[in-house]
Short mmCIF file of C-alpha atoms in Angstrom, two decimals:
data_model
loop_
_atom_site.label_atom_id
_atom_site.label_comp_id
_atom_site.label_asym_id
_atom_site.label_seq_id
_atom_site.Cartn_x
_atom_site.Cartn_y
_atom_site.Cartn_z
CA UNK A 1 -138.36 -219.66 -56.91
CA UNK A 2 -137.89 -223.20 -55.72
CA UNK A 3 -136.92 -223.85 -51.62
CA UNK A 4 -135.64 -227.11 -50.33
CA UNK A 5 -135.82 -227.98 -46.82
CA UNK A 6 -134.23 -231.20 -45.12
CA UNK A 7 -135.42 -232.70 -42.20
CA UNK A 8 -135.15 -235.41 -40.05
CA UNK A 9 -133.47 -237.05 -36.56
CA UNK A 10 -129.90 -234.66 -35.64
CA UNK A 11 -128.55 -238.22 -34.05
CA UNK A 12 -128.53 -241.28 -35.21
CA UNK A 13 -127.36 -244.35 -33.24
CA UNK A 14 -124.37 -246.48 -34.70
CA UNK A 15 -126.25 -249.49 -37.03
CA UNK A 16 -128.99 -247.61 -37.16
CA UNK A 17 -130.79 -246.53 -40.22
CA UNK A 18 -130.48 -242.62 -41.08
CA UNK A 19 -133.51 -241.27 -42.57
CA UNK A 20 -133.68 -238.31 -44.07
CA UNK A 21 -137.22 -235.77 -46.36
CA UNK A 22 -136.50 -232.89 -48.24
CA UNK A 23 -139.78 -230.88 -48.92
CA UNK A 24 -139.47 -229.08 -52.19
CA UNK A 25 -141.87 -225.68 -52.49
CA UNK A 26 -142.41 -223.31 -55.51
CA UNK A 27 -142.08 -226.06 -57.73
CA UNK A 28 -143.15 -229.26 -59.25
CA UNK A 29 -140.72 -232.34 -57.76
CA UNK A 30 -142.41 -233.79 -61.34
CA UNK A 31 -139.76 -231.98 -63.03
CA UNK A 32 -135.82 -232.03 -62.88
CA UNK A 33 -133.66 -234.75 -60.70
CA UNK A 34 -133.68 -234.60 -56.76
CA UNK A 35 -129.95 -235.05 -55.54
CA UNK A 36 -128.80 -235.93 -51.83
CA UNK A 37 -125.13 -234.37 -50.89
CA UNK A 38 -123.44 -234.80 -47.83
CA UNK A 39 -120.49 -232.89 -46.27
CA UNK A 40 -117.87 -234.30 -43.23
CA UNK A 41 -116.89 -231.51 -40.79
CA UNK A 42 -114.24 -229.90 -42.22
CA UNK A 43 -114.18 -231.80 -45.29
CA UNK A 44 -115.14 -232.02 -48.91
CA UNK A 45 -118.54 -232.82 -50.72
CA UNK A 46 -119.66 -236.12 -51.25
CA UNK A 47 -122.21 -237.02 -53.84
CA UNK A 48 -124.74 -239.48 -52.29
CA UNK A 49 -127.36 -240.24 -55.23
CA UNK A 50 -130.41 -238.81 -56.93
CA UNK A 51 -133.34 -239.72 -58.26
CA UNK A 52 -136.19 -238.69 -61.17
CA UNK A 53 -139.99 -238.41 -60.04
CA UNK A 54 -140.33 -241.71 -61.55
CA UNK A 55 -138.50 -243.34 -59.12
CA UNK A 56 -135.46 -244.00 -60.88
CA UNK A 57 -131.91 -243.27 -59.65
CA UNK A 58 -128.63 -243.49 -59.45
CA UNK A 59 -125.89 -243.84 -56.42
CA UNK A 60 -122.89 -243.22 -55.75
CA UNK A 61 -121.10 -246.99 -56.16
CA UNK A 62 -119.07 -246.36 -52.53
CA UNK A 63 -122.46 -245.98 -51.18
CA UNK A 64 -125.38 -247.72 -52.98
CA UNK A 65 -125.34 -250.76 -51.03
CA UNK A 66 -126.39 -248.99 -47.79
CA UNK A 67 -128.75 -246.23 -50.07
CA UNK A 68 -132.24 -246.10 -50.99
CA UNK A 69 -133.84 -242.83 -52.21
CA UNK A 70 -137.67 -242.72 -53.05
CA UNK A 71 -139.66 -239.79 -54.16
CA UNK A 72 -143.77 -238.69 -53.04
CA UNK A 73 -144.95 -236.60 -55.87
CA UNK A 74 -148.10 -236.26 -54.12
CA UNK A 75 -146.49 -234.33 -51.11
CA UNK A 76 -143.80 -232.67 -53.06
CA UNK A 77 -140.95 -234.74 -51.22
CA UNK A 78 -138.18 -237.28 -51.63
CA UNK A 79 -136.50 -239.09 -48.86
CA UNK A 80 -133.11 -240.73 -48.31
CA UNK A 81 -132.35 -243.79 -46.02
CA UNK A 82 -128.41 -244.53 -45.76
CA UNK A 83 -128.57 -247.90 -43.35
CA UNK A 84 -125.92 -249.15 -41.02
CA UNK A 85 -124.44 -245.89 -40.34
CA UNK A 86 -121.19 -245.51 -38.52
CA UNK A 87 -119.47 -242.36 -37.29
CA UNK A 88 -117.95 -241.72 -41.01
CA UNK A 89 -121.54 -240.95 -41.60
CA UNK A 90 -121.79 -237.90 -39.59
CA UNK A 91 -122.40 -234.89 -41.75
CA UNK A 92 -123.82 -232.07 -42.86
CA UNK A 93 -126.48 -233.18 -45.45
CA UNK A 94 -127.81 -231.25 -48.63
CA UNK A 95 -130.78 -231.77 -50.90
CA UNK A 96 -130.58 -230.20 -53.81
CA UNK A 97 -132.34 -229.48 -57.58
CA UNK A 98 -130.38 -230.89 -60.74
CA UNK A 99 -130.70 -230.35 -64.30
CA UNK A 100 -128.85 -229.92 -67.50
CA UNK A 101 -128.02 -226.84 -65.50
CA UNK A 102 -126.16 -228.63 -62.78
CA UNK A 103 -127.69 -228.33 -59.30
CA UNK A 104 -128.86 -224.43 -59.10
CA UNK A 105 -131.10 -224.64 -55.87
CA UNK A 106 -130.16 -226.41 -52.57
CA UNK A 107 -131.59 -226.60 -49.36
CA UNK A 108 -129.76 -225.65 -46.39
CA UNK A 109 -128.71 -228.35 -44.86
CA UNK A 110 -129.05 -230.59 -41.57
CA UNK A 111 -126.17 -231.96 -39.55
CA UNK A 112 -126.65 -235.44 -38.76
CA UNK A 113 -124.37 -237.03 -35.69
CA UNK A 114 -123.92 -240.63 -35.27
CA UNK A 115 -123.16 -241.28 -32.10
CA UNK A 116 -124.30 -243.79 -29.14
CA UNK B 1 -116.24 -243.67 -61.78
CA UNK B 2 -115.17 -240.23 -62.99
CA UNK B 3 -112.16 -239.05 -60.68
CA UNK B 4 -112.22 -235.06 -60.24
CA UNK B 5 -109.02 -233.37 -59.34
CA UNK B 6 -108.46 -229.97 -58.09
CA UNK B 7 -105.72 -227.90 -57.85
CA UNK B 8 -104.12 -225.82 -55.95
CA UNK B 9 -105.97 -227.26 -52.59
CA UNK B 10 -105.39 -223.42 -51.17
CA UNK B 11 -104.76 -220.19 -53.04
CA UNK B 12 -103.49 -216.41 -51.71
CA UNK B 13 -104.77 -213.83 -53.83
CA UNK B 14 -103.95 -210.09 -53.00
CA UNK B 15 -107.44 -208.24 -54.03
CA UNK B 16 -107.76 -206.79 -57.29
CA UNK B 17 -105.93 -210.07 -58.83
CA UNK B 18 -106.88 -213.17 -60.60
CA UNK B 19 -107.26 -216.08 -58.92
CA UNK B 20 -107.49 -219.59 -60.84
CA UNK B 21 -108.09 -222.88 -59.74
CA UNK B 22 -107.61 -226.10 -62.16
CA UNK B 23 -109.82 -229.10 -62.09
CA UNK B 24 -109.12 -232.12 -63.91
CA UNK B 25 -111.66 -235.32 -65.21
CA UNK B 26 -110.67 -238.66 -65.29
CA UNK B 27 -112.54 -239.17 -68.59
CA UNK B 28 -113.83 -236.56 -70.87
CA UNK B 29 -117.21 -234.82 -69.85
CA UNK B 30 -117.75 -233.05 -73.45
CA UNK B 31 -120.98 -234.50 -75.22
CA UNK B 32 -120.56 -234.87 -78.58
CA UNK B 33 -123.82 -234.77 -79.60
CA UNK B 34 -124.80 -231.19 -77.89
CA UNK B 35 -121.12 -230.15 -77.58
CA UNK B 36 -121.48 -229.35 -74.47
CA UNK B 37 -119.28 -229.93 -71.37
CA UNK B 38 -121.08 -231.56 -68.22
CA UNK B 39 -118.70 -229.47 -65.62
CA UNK B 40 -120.12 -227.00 -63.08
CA UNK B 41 -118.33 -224.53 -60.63
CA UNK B 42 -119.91 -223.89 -56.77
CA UNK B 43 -118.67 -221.55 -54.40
CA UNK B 44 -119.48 -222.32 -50.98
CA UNK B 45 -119.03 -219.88 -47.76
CA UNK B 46 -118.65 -221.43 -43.98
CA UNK B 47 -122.24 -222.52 -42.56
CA UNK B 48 -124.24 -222.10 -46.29
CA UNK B 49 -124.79 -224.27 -49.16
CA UNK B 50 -122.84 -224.48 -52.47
CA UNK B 51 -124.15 -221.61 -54.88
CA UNK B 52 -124.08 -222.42 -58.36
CA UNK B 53 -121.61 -220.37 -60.48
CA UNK B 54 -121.05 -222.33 -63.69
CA UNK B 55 -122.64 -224.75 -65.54
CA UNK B 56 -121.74 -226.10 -69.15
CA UNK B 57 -118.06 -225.32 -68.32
CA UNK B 58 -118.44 -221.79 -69.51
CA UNK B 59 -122.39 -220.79 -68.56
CA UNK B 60 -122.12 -218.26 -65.49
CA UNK B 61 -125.59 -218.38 -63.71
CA UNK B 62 -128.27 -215.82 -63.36
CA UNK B 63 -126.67 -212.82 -60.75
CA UNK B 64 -123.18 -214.12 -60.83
CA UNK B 65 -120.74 -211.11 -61.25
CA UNK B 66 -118.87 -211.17 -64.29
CA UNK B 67 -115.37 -211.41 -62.90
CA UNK B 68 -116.05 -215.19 -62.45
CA UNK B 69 -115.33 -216.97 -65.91
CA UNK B 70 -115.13 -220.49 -66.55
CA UNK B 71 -113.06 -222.13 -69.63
CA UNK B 72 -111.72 -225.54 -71.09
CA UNK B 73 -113.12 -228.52 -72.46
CA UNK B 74 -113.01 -232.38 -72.37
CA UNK B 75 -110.56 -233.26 -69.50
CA UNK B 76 -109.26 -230.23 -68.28
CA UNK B 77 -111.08 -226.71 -66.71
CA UNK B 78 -110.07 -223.69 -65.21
CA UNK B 79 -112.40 -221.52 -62.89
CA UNK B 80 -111.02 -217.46 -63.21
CA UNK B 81 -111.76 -215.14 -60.87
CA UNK B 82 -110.32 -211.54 -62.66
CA UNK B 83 -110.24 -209.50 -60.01
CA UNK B 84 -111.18 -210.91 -56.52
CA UNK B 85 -113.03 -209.23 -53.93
CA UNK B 86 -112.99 -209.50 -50.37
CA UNK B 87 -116.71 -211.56 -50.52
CA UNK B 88 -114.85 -213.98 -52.93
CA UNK B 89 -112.99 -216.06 -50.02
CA UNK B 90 -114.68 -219.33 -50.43
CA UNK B 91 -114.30 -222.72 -51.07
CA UNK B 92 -114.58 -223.53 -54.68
CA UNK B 93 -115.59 -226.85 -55.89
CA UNK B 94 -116.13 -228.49 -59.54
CA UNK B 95 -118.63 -231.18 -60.41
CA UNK B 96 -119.01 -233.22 -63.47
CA UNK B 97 -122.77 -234.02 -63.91
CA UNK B 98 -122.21 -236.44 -66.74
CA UNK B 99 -124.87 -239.38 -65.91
CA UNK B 100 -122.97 -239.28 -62.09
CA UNK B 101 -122.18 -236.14 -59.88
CA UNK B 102 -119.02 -236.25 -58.31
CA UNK B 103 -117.44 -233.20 -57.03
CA UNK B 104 -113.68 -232.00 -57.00
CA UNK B 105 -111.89 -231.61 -53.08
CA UNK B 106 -112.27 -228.34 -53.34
CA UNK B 107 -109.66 -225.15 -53.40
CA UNK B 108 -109.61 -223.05 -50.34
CA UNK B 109 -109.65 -219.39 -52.04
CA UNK B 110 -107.96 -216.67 -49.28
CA UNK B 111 -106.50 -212.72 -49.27
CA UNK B 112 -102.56 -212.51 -49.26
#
């Protein structure tokens, strides 16, 4: 059974750079597409992007000119940098598995504050 | 973009009834050449992750109890809960994963 685990800095100054790995286990990150979620306090869940072990992706048009996913096959991982984040960016973000199945296996999540 | 749009935001459902919640595409999420509709259903309790219900419109996924259906095709899907249960309050959300993966606002699912 696959796991996803996110990780990265809680806080995150405003017009900084947020920077985010999720470390897939129990499976082959050579497979499937590798999707980043995010969810407000309180609020609703927003799409972010994803992206193939090839390297190719796709993002969310509100967001893809502050978004750049990349993937390490060799350590199992893909990462997500959102840049110039402001306090709209503070969240509770997902990783999660896709397929033709939809997205089946998530990770927990880590809240990320931005916040001076 | 393909717009999602859910409805009712909130539902009261005494337990033992059906509970259904509407979500509605912008553009048609039915691929003609698999005939298949890119639409998936996630429940998600406070403090956990979405869990995957239903995929294909109509798929439920491994362990998901039987009372949860999905139905409808091209625009317009329902997600039917036949009898709820008090582990069913949730926050249900759709998801069209045709080439993008936006999600529905959700419907707040509670016990009259």
């Amino acid at each position: 059974q696959v796991q996803l685990q996110e990780s990265g800095p809680g806080l995150v100054k405003p017009s900084e750079t947020l920077s985010l790995t999720c470390t897939v286990s129990g499976g082959s990150i050579s497979t499937f597409y590798w999707s980043w979620i995010r969810q407000p306090p309180g609020k609703g869940l927003e799409w972010i992007g994803y992206i193939f072990h090839s390297g190719s992706a796709n993002y969310n048009p509100s967001l893809k000119s502050r978004v750049t996913m990349s993937v390490d096959t060799s350590k199992n991982q893909f990462s997500l940098r959102l840049s110039s984040v402001t306090a709209a960016d503070t969240a509770v973000y997902f990783c999660a598995r896709g397929s033709g199945n939809a997205s089946g296996s998530w990770g927990q999540g880590i809240l990320v504050t931005v916040s001076s | 973009d393909i717009v999602m749009t859910q409805s009712p935001d909130s539902l009261a459902v005494s337990l033992g009834e059906r509970a259904t919640i509407n979500c509605k595409s912008s553009q048609s999420l039915l691929d003609s050449s698999n005939s298949k509709n890119f639409l998936a259903w996630y429940q998600q309790k406070p403090g956990q992750p979405p869990k995957l219900l239903i995929y294909w419109a109509s798929t439920r996924e491994s362990g998901v109890p039987d009372r949860f259906s999905g139905s409808g095709s091209g625009t317009d899907f329902t997600l039917t809960i036949s009898s709820l249960q008090a582990e069913d309050v949730a926050v249900y959300y759709c998801q069209q994963y045709y080439g993008s993966l936006f999600f529905g606002g959700g419907t707040k699912v509670e016990i009259k």
